[in-house]
Amino acid sequence: MIVMKFGGSSVADASRIQHVAGIVKTQLSRKPVLVLSAMGDTTDHLLEAADIALKNGKTEIKKIEKLHLDTVKALKLSAVQKEIAGILDELTRLLSGIALIKELTPRTKDYLVSFGERLSVRIAAAHLKSIGMNSRAFDAFDLGFVSNSNYTQAELLKESWDVIPQKILPQIKGNVIPVVTGFIAKDEKGSITTLGRGGSDLSATMIAAACKADEVQVWKDVDGILTADPRIVKNARPVGHVTYDEAAELAYFGAQVLHPRAMQPCMKTGTPVLVKNSYNIDAPGTRIGPALDQQRSPGTAKKMQPPVRAITSKHKVTLVDIASTRMLGQYGFLSEVFSIFAKHNISIDMVATSEVSVSLTLDTAYDLAEVKKELNKVASVEVKTGKAIVSVIGNVKRSSEILARAFRICQLIGVTVQMISQGASKVNISFIVNDTEAAEVVRALHMDFFDTQSVSGTQEKK
């Protein structure tokens, strides 16, 4: 058994769904389970419709209705037309209620955005069936996806691990291809919840891990995890294999391919994740697993492997320098600092500490006025905006070499490193530079680590 997850761009319209069906057909012998996102920009259009309902008191679903009904028509799926029309009617009633009471609670918002996935799986399953595949659409909450009630950011409950295989494996044994909604679940009260950022990928990896699948394939619109952002580095190349830790660090610090939450189920079970490009199916993609294959082919024993797996950057970062105003050795300083950020629900990215000071980074989106006021009671605080995090993900055993080369490059191009941190996983070395310098730093590091090779202290072209 394998799990195949397709993102919104992969199922954006009738032609893309047909293309996905072609991919699935090649995998039939492996007993696939499909997990789908909403079609194209449907989730954005649902939120836009809610905004119109709140502000203007109008119900507007023309974009959503046109996309899905046109797709049904193009694929000649008359058998599912009534069901799709019924779901669209349900959506209209919900938006009418939002327009009437002028309110959109987190619970209602989750119910609203669930319509995208609920529509896409029914259309895709109907198409697969129309071309001879024994497929059936399922809402994830009918297959054991039970969550807490933290709407918009729900977490799956432990019982899901037991119920999901009980629901899905009989379908596989019956030669059914389940087509399952990503992103959504239900809480114990029966209300629809969403799993937050990376939720559709999490749905796929949860099914794969709980059902002990051979592999989960995550089909995106990129060739896998790349050595750098191709918008910054034109010759960025796919990375063949990364560990779970490396993939998680890349995602935390700027790479958008797979959210760290999505990998957690597979990390528990050692289930491999293969990131593939649905627009370029011949590309090998990137395999994410518990450990790198260290085998070398004959004749390559002397060839040094690159110490760096990939380089990424995260922009619009705020750097906060906090120095204690108390005497040296005063206990409880760090605890007090972090409790203030926790009180205001502010997530911290990077941390560097000493006994009496701490530097940390945050998203610029946070309003720090109240936080700074509270911190000023125990420390002097300096907030610096316009920063970026550059992260180098690589071989922990060669961290000294990575640091030396990275700092030498920054010195050569005249960039001052303002803070440095090495993650607990030890595969990530991150440092702060000015936002305006980040792209230049990434390009220079990529050239040094990937376009040249260090041999006996010199740089030679590959």
mmCIF file of C-alpha atoms in Angstrom, residues 133-346:
data_model
loop_
_atom_site.group_PDB
_atom_site.id
_atom_site.type_symbol
_atom_site.label_atom_id
_atom_site.label_comp_id
_atom_site.label_asym_id
_atom_site.label_seq_id
_atom_site.Cartn_x
_atom_site.Cartn_y
_atom_site.Cartn_z
ATOM 1 C CA MET A 133 -10.753 2.473 -11.511
ATOM 2 C CA ASN A 134 -12.684 1.270 -8.469
ATOM 3 C CA SER A 135 -12.489 4.529 -6.517
ATOM 4 C CA ARG A 136 -14.616 6.023 -3.764
ATOM 5 C CA ALA A 137 -14.609 9.473 -2.163
ATOM 6 C CA PHE A 138 -14.280 9.786 1.621
ATOM 7 C CA ASP A 139 -14.297 12.689 4.036
ATOM 8 C CA ALA A 140 -11.333 12.182 6.379
ATOM 9 C CA PHE A 141 -13.536 12.485 9.455
ATOM 10 C CA ASP A 142 -15.396 9.364 8.315
ATOM 11 C CA LEU A 143 -12.101 7.461 8.251
ATOM 12 C CA GLY A 144 -10.988 8.069 11.824
ATOM 13 C CA PHE A 145 -9.576 11.600 11.712
ATOM 14 C CA VAL A 146 -10.565 12.841 15.185
ATOM 15 C CA SER A 147 -9.050 16.070 16.512
ATOM 16 C CA ASN A 148 -9.230 18.452 19.432
ATOM 17 C CA SER A 149 -11.352 21.592 19.163
ATOM 18 C CA ASN A 150 -8.534 24.023 18.449
ATOM 19 C CA TYR A 151 -10.252 25.349 15.332
ATOM 20 C CA THR A 152 -8.022 26.416 12.397
ATOM 21 C CA GLN A 153 -5.031 24.678 14.056
ATOM 22 C CA ALA A 154 -6.466 21.369 15.280
ATOM 23 C CA GLU A 155 -4.305 18.478 16.449
ATOM 24 C CA LEU A 156 -5.239 14.860 15.800
ATOM 25 C CA LEU A 157 -6.040 12.765 18.868
ATOM 26 C CA LYS A 158 -4.190 9.541 19.709
ATOM 27 C CA GLU A 159 -7.252 7.442 18.934
ATOM 28 C CA SER A 160 -6.850 8.359 15.257
ATOM 29 C CA TRP A 161 -3.846 6.021 15.091
ATOM 30 C CA ASP A 162 -6.107 3.044 15.848
ATOM 31 C CA VAL A 163 -9.268 4.053 13.995
ATOM 32 C CA ILE A 164 -7.701 5.120 10.666
ATOM 33 C CA PRO A 165 -6.338 1.642 9.766
ATOM 34 C CA GLN A 166 -9.581 0.024 10.944
ATOM 35 C CA LYS A 167 -11.474 2.175 8.424
ATOM 36 C CA ILE A 168 -9.028 2.240 5.501
ATOM 37 C CA LEU A 169 -7.450 -1.215 5.347
ATOM 38 C CA PRO A 170 -10.772 -3.014 4.626
ATOM 39 C CA GLN A 171 -11.219 -0.678 1.637
ATOM 40 C CA ILE A 172 -7.755 -1.624 0.358
ATOM 41 C CA LYS A 173 -8.503 -5.337 0.827
ATOM 42 C CA GLY A 174 -11.696 -4.811 -1.173
ATOM 43 C CA ASN A 175 -9.632 -3.345 -4.037
ATOM 44 C CA VAL A 176 -11.143 0.109 -3.532
ATOM 45 C CA ILE A 177 -9.053 3.228 -4.192
ATOM 46 C CA PRO A 178 -10.025 5.605 -1.363
ATOM 47 C CA VAL A 179 -9.913 9.282 -2.390
ATOM 48 C CA VAL A 180 -9.691 11.173 0.888
ATOM 49 C CA THR A 181 -10.021 14.823 1.857
ATOM 50 C CA GLY A 182 -6.833 16.377 3.161
ATOM 51 C CA PHE A 183 -6.705 19.140 5.763
ATOM 52 C CA ILE A 184 -9.942 18.367 7.660
ATOM 53 C CA ALA A 185 -11.115 16.298 10.638
ATOM 54 C CA LYS A 186 -13.887 16.424 13.240
ATOM 55 C CA ASP A 187 -13.668 17.037 16.963
ATOM 56 C CA GLU A 188 -15.394 14.853 19.535
ATOM 57 C CA LYS A 189 -18.488 17.076 19.372
ATOM 58 C CA GLY A 190 -18.830 16.388 15.655
ATOM 59 C CA SER A 191 -17.754 19.818 14.429
ATOM 60 C CA ILE A 192 -15.476 20.043 11.385
ATOM 61 C CA THR A 193 -11.940 21.183 12.157
ATOM 62 C CA THR A 194 -8.935 21.987 9.998
ATOM 63 C CA LEU A 195 -5.374 20.855 10.666
ATOM 64 C CA GLY A 196 -3.702 24.177 9.915
ATOM 65 C CA ARG A 197 -0.669 24.830 7.769
ATOM 66 C CA GLY A 198 0.518 21.710 5.969
ATOM 67 C CA GLY A 199 -2.710 19.966 6.972
ATOM 68 C CA SER A 200 -3.272 18.089 3.714
ATOM 69 C CA ASP A 201 0.269 16.709 3.785
ATOM 70 C CA LEU A 202 -0.306 15.727 7.426
ATOM 71 C CA SER A 203 -3.475 13.860 6.423
ATOM 72 C CA ALA A 204 -1.450 11.835 3.920
ATOM 73 C CA THR A 205 1.452 11.045 6.226
ATOM 74 C CA MET A 206 -0.931 10.134 9.057
ATOM 75 C CA ILE A 207 -2.708 7.597 6.852
ATOM 76 C CA ALA A 208 0.610 6.197 5.657
ATOM 77 C CA ALA A 209 2.078 5.888 9.142
ATOM 78 C CA ALA A 210 -1.071 4.520 10.812
ATOM 79 C CA CYS A 211 -1.650 1.958 8.048
ATOM 80 C CA LYS A 212 2.048 1.009 7.827
ATOM 81 C CA ALA A 213 2.187 1.945 4.146
ATOM 82 C CA ASP A 214 5.315 1.256 2.110
ATOM 83 C CA GLU A 215 5.634 4.905 1.112
ATOM 84 C CA VAL A 216 3.835 8.234 0.990
ATOM 85 C CA GLN A 217 4.203 10.253 -2.205
ATOM 86 C CA VAL A 218 3.622 13.994 -1.938
ATOM 87 C CA TRP A 219 3.009 15.387 -5.414
ATOM 88 C CA LYS A 220 3.759 19.104 -5.716
ATOM 89 C CA ASP A 221 4.549 21.560 -8.511
ATOM 90 C CA VAL A 222 8.335 21.446 -7.877
ATOM 91 C CA ASP A 223 10.959 18.754 -8.539
ATOM 92 C CA GLY A 224 11.355 17.993 -4.838
ATOM 93 C CA ILE A 225 13.504 19.724 -2.251
ATOM 94 C CA LEU A 226 16.078 21.915 -4.009
ATOM 95 C CA THR A 227 19.522 23.012 -2.904
ATOM 96 C CA ALA A 228 18.195 26.600 -2.768
ATOM 97 C CA ASP A 229 15.210 28.693 -3.784
ATOM 98 C CA PRO A 230 15.322 28.677 -7.624
ATOM 99 C CA ARG A 231 14.043 32.271 -7.626
ATOM 100 C CA ILE A 232 17.313 33.232 -5.919
ATOM 101 C CA VAL A 233 19.702 30.622 -7.332
ATOM 102 C CA LYS A 234 18.917 29.815 -10.960
ATOM 103 C CA ASN A 235 21.006 26.634 -11.015
ATOM 104 C CA ALA A 236 19.513 25.199 -7.819
ATOM 105 C CA ARG A 237 19.172 21.443 -8.189
ATOM 106 C CA PRO A 238 16.998 18.739 -6.586
ATOM 107 C CA VAL A 239 18.343 16.966 -3.523
ATOM 108 C CA GLY A 240 18.056 13.208 -3.926
ATOM 109 C CA HIS A 241 17.708 12.217 -0.279
ATOM 110 C CA VAL A 242 17.389 14.059 3.038
ATOM 111 C CA THR A 243 16.701 12.916 6.577
ATOM 112 C CA TYR A 244 13.533 13.848 8.450
ATOM 113 C CA ASP A 245 15.554 16.260 10.600
ATOM 114 C CA GLU A 246 17.078 17.969 7.560
ATOM 115 C CA ALA A 247 13.700 18.304 5.845
ATOM 116 C CA ALA A 248 12.138 19.713 9.013
ATOM 117 C CA GLU A 249 14.851 22.321 9.447
ATOM 118 C CA LEU A 250 14.552 23.356 5.798
ATOM 119 C CA ALA A 251 10.811 23.803 6.206
ATOM 120 C CA TYR A 252 11.104 25.791 9.446
ATOM 121 C CA PHE A 253 13.519 28.224 7.870
ATOM 122 C CA GLY A 254 11.970 29.059 4.538
ATOM 123 C CA ALA A 255 11.551 26.026 2.257
ATOM 124 C CA GLN A 256 7.855 25.591 1.465
ATOM 125 C CA VAL A 257 7.864 22.037 0.127
ATOM 126 C CA LEU A 258 6.740 20.079 3.203
ATOM 127 C CA HIS A 259 5.707 21.419 6.619
ATOM 128 C CA PRO A 260 7.500 19.861 9.621
ATOM 129 C CA ARG A 261 4.175 18.851 11.214
ATOM 130 C CA ALA A 262 3.441 16.691 8.203
ATOM 131 C CA MET A 263 6.554 14.586 8.749
ATOM 132 C CA GLN A 264 5.944 13.782 12.415
ATOM 133 C CA PRO A 265 3.794 10.650 11.860
ATOM 134 C CA CYS A 266 6.339 9.195 9.429
ATOM 135 C CA MET A 267 9.209 10.021 11.767
ATOM 136 C CA LYS A 268 7.526 7.824 14.407
ATOM 137 C CA THR A 269 7.221 4.832 12.083
ATOM 138 C CA GLY A 270 10.153 5.345 9.693
ATOM 139 C CA THR A 271 7.796 5.545 6.706
ATOM 140 C CA PRO A 272 9.635 7.081 3.722
ATOM 141 C CA VAL A 273 8.255 10.237 2.086
ATOM 142 C CA LEU A 274 8.851 10.866 -1.619
ATOM 143 C CA VAL A 275 8.327 14.430 -2.890
ATOM 144 C CA LYS A 276 7.515 14.402 -6.611
ATOM 145 C CA ASN A 277 6.510 16.935 -9.271
ATOM 146 C CA SER A 278 3.132 16.257 -10.896
ATOM 147 C CA TYR A 279 4.140 18.616 -13.728
ATOM 148 C CA ASN A 280 7.376 16.716 -14.338
ATOM 149 C CA ILE A 281 6.739 13.091 -13.451
ATOM 150 C CA ASP A 282 10.070 11.891 -14.838
ATOM 151 C CA ALA A 283 12.027 13.915 -12.262
ATOM 152 C CA PRO A 284 13.250 11.546 -9.525
ATOM 153 C CA GLY A 285 12.126 13.847 -6.714
ATOM 154 C CA THR A 286 13.437 13.870 -3.156
ATOM 155 C CA ARG A 287 13.206 10.954 -0.744
ATOM 156 C CA ILE A 288 12.870 11.821 2.946
ATOM 157 C CA GLY A 289 13.757 9.036 5.324
ATOM 158 C CA PRO A 290 15.220 8.117 8.700
ATOM 159 C CA ALA A 291 18.839 7.999 7.496
ATOM 160 C CA LEU A 292 20.895 8.725 4.426
ATOM 161 C CA ASP A 293 22.194 5.866 2.331
ATOM 162 C CA GLN A 294 25.924 5.961 2.878
ATOM 163 C CA GLN A 295 26.727 3.326 0.257
ATOM 164 C CA ARG A 296 29.196 4.397 -2.421
ATOM 165 C CA SER A 297 29.462 2.824 -5.815
ATOM 166 C CA PRO A 298 32.814 1.295 -6.873
ATOM 167 C CA GLY A 299 35.423 3.865 -7.786
ATOM 168 C CA THR A 300 33.898 6.719 -5.777
ATOM 169 C CA ALA A 301 35.485 6.057 -2.397
ATOM 170 C CA LYS A 302 37.807 9.043 -2.650
ATOM 171 C CA LYS A 303 35.171 11.480 -3.776
ATOM 172 C CA MET A 304 34.117 13.778 -0.957
ATOM 173 C CA GLN A 305 30.349 14.224 -0.590
ATOM 174 C CA PRO A 306 29.190 17.858 -0.266
ATOM 175 C CA PRO A 307 28.976 18.830 3.407
ATOM 176 C CA VAL A 308 25.797 20.843 2.777
ATOM 177 C CA ARG A 309 22.442 19.414 1.750
ATOM 178 C CA ALA A 310 20.657 22.705 1.020
ATOM 179 C CA ILE A 311 20.586 26.422 1.816
ATOM 180 C CA THR A 312 17.443 28.371 2.574
ATOM 181 C CA SER A 313 16.434 31.810 3.813
ATOM 182 C CA LYS A 314 13.541 33.325 5.713
ATOM 183 C CA HIS A 315 12.793 36.997 5.169
ATOM 184 C CA LYS A 316 10.983 39.753 7.101
ATOM 185 C CA VAL A 317 12.492 38.695 10.409
ATOM 186 C CA THR A 318 12.738 40.768 13.586
ATOM 187 C CA LEU A 319 15.822 40.441 15.815
ATOM 188 C CA VAL A 320 15.285 41.142 19.526
ATOM 189 C CA ASP A 321 18.310 41.659 21.800
ATOM 190 C CA ILE A 322 17.470 41.355 25.508
ATOM 191 C CA ALA A 323 20.048 42.048 28.249
ATOM 192 C CA SER A 324 19.265 41.543 31.929
ATOM 193 C CA THR A 325 19.387 44.621 34.158
ATOM 194 C CA ARG A 326 19.821 42.420 37.211
ATOM 195 C CA MET A 327 23.103 41.365 38.735
ATOM 196 C CA LEU A 328 25.196 38.567 37.192
ATOM 197 C CA GLY A 329 23.971 35.066 37.955
ATOM 198 C CA GLN A 330 20.381 36.034 38.785
ATOM 199 C CA TYR A 331 18.338 32.858 38.262
ATOM 200 C CA GLY A 332 15.003 32.840 36.441
ATOM 201 C CA PHE A 333 15.910 35.476 33.837
ATOM 202 C CA LEU A 334 15.494 33.287 30.762
ATOM 203 C CA SER A 335 12.345 31.687 32.172
ATOM 204 C CA GLU A 336 10.796 35.109 32.708
ATOM 205 C CA VAL A 337 11.711 36.273 29.197
ATOM 206 C CA PHE A 338 10.214 33.249 27.446
ATOM 207 C CA SER A 339 7.082 33.272 29.612
ATOM 208 C CA ILE A 340 6.360 36.812 28.398
ATOM 209 C CA PHE A 341 6.511 35.730 24.755
ATOM 210 C CA ALA A 342 4.372 32.666 25.540
ATOM 211 C CA LYS A 343 1.789 34.860 27.284
ATOM 212 C CA HIS A 344 1.365 36.845 24.046
ATOM 213 C CA ASN A 345 1.277 33.693 21.841
ATOM 214 C CA ILE A 346 4.447 34.708 20.005
#
